[in-house]
Coordinates of N, CA and C in Angstrom, one line a residue:
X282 N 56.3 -36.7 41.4 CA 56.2 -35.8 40.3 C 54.8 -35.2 40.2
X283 N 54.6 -34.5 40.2 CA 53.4 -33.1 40.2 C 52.8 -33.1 38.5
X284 N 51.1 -33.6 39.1 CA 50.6 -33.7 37.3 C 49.9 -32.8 37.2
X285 N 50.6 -32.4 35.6 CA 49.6 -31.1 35.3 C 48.4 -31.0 34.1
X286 N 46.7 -30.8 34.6 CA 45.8 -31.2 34.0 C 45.8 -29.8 33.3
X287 N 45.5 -29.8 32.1 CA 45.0 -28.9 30.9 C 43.6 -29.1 30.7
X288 N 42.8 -28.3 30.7 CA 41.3 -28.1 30.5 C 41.3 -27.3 29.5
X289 N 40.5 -27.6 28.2 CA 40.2 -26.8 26.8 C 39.5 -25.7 27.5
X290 N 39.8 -25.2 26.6 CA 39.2 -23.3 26.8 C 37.9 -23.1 26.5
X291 N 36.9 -22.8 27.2 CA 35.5 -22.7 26.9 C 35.0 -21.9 26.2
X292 N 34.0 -22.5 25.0 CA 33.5 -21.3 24.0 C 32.9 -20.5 24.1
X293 N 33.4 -19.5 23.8 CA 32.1 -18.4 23.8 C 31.2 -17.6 23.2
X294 N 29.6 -18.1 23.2 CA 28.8 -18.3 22.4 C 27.8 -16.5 22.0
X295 N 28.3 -15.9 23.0 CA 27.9 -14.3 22.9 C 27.1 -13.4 21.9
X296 N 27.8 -14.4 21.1 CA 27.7 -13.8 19.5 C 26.2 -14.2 18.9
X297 N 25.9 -15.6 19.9 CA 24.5 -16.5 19.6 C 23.1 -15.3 19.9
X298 N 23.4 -15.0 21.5 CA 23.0 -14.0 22.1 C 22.7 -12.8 20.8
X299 N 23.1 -11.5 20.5 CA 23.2 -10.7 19.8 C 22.9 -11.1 18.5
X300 N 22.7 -12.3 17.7 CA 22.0 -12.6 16.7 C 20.1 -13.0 17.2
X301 N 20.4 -13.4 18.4 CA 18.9 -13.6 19.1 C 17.9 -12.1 19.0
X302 N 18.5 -11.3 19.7 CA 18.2 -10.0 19.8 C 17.7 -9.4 18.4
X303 N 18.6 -9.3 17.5 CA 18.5 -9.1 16.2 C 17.1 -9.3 15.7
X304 N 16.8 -10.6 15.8 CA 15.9 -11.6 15.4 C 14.5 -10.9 15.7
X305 N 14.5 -11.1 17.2 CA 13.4 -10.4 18.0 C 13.0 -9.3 17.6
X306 N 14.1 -8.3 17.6 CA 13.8 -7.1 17.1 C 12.9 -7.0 15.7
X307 N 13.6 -7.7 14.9 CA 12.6 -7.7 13.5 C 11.9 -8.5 13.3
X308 N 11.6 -9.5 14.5 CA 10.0 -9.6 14.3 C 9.0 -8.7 15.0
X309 N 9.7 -7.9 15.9 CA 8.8 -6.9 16.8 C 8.5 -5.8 15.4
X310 N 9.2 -5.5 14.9 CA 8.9 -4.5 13.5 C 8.2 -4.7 12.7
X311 N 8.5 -6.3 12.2 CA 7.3 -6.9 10.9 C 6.2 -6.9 11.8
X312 N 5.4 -7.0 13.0 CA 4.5 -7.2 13.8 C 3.9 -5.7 13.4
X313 N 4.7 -4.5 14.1 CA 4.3 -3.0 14.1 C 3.8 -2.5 12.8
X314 N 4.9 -3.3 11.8 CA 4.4 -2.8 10.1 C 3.5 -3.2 9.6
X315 N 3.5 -4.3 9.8 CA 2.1 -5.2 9.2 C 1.0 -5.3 9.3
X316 N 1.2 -5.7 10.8 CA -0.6 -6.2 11.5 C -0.8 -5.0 12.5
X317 N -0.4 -4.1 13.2 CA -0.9 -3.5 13.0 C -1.0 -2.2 12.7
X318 N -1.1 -2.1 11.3 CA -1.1 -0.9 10.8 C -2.3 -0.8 10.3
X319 N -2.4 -2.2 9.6 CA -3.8 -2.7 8.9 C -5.1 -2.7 9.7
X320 N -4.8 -2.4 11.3 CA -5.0 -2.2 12.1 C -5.9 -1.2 12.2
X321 N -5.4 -0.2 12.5 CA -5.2 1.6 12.6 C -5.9 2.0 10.9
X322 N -5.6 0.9 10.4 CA -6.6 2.1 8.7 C -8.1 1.3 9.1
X323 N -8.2 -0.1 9.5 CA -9.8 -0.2 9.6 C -10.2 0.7 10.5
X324 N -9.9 1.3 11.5 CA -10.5 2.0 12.4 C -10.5 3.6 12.0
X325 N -9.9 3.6 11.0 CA -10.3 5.1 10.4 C -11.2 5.7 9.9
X326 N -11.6 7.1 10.4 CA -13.1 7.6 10.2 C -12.7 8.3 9.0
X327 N -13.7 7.8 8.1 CA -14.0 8.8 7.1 C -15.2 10.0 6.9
X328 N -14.4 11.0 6.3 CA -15.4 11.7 6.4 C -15.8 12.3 5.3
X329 N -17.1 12.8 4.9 CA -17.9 13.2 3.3 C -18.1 14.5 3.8
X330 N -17.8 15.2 2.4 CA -17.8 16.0 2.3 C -19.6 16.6 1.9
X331 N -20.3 17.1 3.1 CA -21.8 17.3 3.0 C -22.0 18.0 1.9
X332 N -21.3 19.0 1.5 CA -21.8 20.0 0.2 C -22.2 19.2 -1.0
X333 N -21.7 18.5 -1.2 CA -21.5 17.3 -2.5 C -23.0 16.4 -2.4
X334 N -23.4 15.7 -0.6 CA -24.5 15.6 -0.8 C -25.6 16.0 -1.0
X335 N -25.4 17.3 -0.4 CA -27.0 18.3 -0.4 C -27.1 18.6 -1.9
X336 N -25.9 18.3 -2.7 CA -26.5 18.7 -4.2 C -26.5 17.9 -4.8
X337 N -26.3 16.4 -4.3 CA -26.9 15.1 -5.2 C -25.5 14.5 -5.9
X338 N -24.5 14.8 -5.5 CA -23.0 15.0 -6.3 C -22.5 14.1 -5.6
X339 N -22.1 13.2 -6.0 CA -20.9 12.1 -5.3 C -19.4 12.8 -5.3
X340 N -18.8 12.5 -4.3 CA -17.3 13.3 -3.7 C -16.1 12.8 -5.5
X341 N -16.6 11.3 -5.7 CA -16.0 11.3 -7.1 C -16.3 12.0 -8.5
X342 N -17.9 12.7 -8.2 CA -18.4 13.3 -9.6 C -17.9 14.6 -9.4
X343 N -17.7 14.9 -8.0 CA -17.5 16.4 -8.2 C -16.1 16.3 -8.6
X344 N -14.9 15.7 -7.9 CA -13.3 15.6 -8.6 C -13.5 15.9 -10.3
X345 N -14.5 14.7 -10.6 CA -14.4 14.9 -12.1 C -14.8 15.9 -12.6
X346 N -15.6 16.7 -12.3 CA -16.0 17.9 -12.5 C -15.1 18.9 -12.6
X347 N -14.3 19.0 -11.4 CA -13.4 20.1 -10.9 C -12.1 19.8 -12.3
X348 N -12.0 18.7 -12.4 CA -11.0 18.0 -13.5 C -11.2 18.8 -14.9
X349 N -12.6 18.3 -15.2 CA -12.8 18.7 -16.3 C -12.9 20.7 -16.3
X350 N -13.4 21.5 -15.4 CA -13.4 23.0 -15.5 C -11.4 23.0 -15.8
X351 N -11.2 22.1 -15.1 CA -9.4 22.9 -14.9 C -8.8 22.2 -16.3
X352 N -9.3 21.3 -17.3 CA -8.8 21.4 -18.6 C -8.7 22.5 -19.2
X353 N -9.2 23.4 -19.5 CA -9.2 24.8 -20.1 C -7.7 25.4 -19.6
X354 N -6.9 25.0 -18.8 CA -5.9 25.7 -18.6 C -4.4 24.7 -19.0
X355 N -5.2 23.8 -19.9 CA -4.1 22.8 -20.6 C -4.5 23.0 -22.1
X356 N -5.2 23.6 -22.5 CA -5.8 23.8 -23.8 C -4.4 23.9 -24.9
X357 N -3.9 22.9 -25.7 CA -2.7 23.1 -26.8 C -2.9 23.2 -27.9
X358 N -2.2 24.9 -27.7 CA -2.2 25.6 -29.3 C -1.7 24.6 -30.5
X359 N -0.7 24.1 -30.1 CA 0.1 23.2 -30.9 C -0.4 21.6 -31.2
X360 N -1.0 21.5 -31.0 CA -1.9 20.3 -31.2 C -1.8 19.5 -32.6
X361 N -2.0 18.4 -33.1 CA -1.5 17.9 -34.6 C -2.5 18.2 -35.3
X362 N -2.4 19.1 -36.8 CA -3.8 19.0 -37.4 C -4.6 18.2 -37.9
X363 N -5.9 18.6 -37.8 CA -6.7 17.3 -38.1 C -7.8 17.4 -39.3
X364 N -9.2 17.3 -39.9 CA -9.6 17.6 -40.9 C -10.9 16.9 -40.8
X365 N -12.5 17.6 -41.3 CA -13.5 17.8 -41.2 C -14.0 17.8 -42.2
X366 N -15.1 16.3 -43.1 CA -15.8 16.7 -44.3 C -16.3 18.4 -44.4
X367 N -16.9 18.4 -43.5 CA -17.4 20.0 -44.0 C -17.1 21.3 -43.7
X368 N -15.7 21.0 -43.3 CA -15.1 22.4 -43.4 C -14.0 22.5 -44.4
X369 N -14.2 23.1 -45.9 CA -13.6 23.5 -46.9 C -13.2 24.8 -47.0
X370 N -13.4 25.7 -46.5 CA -13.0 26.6 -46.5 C -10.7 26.9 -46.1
X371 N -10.1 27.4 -46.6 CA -8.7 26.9 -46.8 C -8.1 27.9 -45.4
X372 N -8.9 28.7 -45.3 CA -8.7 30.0 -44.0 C -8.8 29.1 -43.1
X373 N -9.6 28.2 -43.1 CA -9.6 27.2 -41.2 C -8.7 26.8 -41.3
X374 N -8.2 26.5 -40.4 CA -7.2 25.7 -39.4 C -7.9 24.9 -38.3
X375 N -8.0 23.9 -38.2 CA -8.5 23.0 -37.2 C -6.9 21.8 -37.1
X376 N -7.2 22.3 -35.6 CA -6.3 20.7 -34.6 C -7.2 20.1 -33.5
X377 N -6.6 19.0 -33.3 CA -7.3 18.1 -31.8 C -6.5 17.3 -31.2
X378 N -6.6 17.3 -29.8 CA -6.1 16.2 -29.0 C -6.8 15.3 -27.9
X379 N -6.3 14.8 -27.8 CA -8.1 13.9 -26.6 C -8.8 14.8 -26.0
X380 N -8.3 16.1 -25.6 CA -9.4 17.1 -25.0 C -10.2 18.2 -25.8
X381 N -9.4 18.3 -26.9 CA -10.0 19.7 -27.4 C -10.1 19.7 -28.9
X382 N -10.9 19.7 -29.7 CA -11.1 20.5 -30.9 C -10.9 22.0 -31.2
X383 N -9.7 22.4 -31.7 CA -9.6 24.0 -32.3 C -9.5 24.5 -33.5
X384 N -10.4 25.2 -33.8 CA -10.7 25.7 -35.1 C -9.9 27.3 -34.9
X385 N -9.5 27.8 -35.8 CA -8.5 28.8 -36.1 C -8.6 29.5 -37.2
X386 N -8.8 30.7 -37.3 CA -9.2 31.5 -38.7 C -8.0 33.0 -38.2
X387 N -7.4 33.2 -39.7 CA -7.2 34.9 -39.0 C -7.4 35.4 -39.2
X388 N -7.3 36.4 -38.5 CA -8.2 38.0 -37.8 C -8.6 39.0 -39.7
X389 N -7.3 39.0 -40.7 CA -7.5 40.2 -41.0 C -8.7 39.1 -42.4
X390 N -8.8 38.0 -42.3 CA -9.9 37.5 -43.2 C -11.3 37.0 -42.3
X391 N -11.2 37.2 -41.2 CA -12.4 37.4 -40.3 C -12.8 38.8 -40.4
X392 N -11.9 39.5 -40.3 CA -12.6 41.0 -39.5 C -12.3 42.1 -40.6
X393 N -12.8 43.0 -40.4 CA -12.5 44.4 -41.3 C -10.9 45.2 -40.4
X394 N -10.3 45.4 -41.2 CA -9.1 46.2 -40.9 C -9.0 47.1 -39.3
X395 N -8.7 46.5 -37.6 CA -8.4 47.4 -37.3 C -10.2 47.2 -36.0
X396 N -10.7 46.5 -36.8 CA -11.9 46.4 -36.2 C -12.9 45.3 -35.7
X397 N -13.5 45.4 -35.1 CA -14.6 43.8 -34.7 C -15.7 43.5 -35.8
X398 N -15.8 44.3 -36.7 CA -16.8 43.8 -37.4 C -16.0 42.7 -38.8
X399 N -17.1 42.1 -38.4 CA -16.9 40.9 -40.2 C -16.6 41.6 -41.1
X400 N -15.8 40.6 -41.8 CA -15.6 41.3 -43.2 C -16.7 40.3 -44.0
X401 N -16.7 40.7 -45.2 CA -17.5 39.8 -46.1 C -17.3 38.3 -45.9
X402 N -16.7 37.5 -45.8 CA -16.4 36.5 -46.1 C -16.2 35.8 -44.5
X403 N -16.1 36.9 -43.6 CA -15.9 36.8 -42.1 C -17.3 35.8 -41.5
X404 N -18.4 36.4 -42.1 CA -19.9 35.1 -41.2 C -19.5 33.9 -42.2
X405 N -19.2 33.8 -43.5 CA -19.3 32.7 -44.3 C -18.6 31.4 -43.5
X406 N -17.2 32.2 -43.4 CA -16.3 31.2 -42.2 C -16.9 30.8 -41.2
X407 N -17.5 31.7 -40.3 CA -18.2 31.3 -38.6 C -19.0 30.5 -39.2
X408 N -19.8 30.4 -40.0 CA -20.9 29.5 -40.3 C -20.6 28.3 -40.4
X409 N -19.3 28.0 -41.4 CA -18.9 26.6 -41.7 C -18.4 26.1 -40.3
X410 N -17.6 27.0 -38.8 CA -17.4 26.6 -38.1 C -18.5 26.2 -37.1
X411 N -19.4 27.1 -37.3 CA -20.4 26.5 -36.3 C -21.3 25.2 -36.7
X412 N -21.5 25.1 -38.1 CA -22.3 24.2 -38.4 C -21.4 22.5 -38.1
X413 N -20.3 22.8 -38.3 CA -19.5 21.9 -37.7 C -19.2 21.7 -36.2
X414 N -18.9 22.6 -35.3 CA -19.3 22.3 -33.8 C -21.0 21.8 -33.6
X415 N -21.5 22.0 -34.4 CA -23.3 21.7 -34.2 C -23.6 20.3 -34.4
X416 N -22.7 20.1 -35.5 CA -22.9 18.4 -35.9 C -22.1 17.5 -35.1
X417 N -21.1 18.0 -34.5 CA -20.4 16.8 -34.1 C -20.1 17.1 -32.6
X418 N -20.3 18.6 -31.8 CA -20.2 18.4 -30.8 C -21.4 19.5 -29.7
X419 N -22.3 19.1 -30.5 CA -23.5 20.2 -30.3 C -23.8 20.7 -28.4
X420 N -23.3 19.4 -27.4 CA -23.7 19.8 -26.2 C -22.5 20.3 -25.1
X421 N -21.2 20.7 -26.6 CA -20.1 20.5 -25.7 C -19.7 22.0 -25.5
X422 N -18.7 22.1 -24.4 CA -18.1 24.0 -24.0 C -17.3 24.3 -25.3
X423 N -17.7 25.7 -25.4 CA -16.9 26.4 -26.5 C -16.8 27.8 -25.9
X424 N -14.9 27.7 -26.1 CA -14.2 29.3 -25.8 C -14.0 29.7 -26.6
X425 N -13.8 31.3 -26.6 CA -13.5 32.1 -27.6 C -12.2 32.8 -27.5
X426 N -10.9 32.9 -28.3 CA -9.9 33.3 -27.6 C -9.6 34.1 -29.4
X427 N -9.2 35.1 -28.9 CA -8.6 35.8 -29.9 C -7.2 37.0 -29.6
X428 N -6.7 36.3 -30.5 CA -4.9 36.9 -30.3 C -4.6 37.9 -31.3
X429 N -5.4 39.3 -31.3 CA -4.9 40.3 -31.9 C -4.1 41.1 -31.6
X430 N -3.2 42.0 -32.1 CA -2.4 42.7 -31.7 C -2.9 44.1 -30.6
X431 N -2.4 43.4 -29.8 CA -3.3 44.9 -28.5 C -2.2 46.0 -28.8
X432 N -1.2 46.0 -29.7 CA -1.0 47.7 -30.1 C -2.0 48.3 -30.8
X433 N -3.0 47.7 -31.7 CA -4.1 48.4 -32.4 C -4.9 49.2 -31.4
X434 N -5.8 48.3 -30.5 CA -6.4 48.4 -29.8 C -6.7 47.9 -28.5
X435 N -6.6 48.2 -27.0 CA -6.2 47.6 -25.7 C -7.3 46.5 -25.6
X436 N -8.5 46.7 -26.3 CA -9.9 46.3 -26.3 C -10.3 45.5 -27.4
X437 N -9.0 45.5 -28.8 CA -10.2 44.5 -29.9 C -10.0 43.2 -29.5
X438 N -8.9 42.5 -29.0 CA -9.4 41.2 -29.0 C -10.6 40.8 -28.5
X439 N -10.8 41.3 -27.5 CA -11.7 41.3 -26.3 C -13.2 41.3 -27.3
X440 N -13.4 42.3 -28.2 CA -14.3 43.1 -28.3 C -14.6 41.8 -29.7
X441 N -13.4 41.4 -30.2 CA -13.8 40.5 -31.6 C -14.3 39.0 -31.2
X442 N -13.5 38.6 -30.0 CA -13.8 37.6 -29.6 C -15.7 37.0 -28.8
X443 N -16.0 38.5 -28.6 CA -17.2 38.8 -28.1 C -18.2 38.3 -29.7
X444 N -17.8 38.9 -30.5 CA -18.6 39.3 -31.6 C -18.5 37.7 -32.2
X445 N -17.2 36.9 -32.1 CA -17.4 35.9 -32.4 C -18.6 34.8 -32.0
X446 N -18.1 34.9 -30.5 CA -19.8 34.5 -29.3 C -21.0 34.5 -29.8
X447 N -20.7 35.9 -30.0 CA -22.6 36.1 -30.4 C -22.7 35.6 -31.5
X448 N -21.9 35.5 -32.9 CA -22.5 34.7 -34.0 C -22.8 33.9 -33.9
X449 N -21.7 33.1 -33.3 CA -22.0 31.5 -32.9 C -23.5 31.2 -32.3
X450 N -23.5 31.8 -31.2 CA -24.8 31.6 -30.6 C -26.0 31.8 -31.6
X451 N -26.1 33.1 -32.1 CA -27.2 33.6 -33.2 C -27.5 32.8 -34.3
X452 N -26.2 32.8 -34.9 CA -26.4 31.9 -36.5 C -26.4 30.7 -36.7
X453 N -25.5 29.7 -35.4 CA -25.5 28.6 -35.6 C -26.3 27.5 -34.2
X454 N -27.5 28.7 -33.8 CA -27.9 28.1 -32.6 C -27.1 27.2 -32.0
X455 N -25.6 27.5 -31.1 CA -25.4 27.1 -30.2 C -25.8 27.6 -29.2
X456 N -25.7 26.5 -27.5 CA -26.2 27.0 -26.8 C -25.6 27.8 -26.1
X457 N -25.9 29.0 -25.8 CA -25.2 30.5 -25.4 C -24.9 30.0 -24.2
X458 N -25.1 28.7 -22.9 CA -24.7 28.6 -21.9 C -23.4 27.4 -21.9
X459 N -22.9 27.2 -23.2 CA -22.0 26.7 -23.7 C -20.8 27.4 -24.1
X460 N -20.8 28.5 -24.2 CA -20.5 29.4 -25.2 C -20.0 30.3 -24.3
X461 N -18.4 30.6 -24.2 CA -17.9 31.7 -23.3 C -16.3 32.6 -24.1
X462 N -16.2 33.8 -23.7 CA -14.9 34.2 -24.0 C -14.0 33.9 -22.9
X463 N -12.6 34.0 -23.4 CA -11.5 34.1 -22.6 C -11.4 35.3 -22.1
X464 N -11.4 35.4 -20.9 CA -10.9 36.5 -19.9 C -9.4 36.7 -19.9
X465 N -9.1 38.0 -20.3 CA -7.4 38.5 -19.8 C -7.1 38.1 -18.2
X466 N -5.7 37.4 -18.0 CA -5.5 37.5 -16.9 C -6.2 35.4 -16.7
X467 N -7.0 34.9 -17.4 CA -6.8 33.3 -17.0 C -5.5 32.3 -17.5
X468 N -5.3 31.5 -16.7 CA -4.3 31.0 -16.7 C -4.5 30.0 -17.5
X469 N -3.9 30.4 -18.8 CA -4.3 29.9 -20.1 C -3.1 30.5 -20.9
X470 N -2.0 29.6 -21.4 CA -0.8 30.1 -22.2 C -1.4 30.4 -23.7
X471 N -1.3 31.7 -24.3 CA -2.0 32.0 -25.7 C -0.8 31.7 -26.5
X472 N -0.9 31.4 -27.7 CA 0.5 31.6 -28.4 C 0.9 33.2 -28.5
X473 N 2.1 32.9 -29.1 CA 2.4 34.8 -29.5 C 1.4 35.1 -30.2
X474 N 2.0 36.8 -30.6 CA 0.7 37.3 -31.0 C 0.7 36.9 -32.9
X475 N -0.2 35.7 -32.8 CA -0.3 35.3 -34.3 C -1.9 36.2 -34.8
X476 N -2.1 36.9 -34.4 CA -3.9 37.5 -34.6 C -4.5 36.6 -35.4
X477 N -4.7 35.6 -34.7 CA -6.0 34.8 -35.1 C -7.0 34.6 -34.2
X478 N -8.3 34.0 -34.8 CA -9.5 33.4 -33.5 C -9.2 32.0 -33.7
X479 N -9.3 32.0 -32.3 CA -9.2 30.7 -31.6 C -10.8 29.9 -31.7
X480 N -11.6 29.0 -31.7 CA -12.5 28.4 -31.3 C -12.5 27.1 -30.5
X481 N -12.3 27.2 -29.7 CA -11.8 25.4 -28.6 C -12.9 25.3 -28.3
X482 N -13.2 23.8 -28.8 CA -14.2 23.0 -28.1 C -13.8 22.1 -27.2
X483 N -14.4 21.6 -25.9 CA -14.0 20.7 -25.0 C -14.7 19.7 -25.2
X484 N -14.2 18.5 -26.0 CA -14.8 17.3 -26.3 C -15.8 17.0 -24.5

């Protein structure tokens, strides 16, 4: 009688294989990500920017620099109001926000009807505002923005905003290299046309 041997079926472990691979592979990756990447930034050339040295300016003083010129184009009309022992006069309007102090008067109790000159009571105001920019922020930038109606005239804002400048400077010795108008055409959102003067200081 003829015997018949059965032998178990051999396993097949393939699958061990392809989890091996796996493995390897992502250590070959955490290798490439890791070490050496950290690699590749130590050996990286930096480079300075010379103009910054030849004027004594560290590459971080000038950012901050460039930072602070490019506030003026964040300047908010809307700002919370705020309030000043020595400005009683009921005509001001003063707001502030971490960047700016703005003082605010309008145009037709500033100015004579139609025109850039003061009215009576027009220097009394500039005065209380400048003696207050003098006291509390004597070395800081001041703009002059004025939002009159350019159907009067294509030129009074321009022309009132000017006249404000010079008082300031004249009456309340600030320093005139502190002291600038707004140019038409900077990218600077005005409110509508409420015809008032604007005065922003840049803390």
């Amino acid at each position: 009688m003829a015997e018949l041997h059965v032998q178990p079926k051999r396993k097949n472990y393939w699958w061990l294989w392809i989890i091996l691979i796996i493995i390897i592979i992502g250590a070959i990756y955490y290798y490439v990500n890791y070490y050496h990447k950290d690699k590749v930034v130590e050996n990286t050339t930096t480079f300075v920017d010379s103009s910054n040295e030849q004027n004594n300016v560290s590459p971080d003083t000038a950012k901050l620099a460039l930072a602070g010129a490019n506030l003026w184009n964040q300047v908010d009309f809307n700002s919370p109001d705020t309030t000043f022992n020595e400005i009683s006069d009921s005509h001001i309007t003063v707001k502030s926000n971490a960047h700016f102090i703005i003082y605010s008067v309008p145009d037709q109790t500033l100015f004579e009807i139609n025109k850039s000159n003061f009215s009576s009571d027009g220097t009394k105001i500039l005065t209380q505002v400048g003696e207050s920019i003098a006291k509390s922020f004597d070395s800081a930038d001041v703009r002059i923005f004025d939002n009159s109606d350019s159907t009067v005239s294509e030129n009074l804002a321009s022309q009132r905003a000017k006249a404000v400048s010079d008082y300031l400077v004249n009456s309340s010795k600030l320093n005139k290299n502190h002291v600038s108008v707004y140019q038409t055409g900077e990218p600077i959102t005005l409110p509508e046309q409420t015809n008032r003067d604007f005065i922003v200081v840049k803390r």
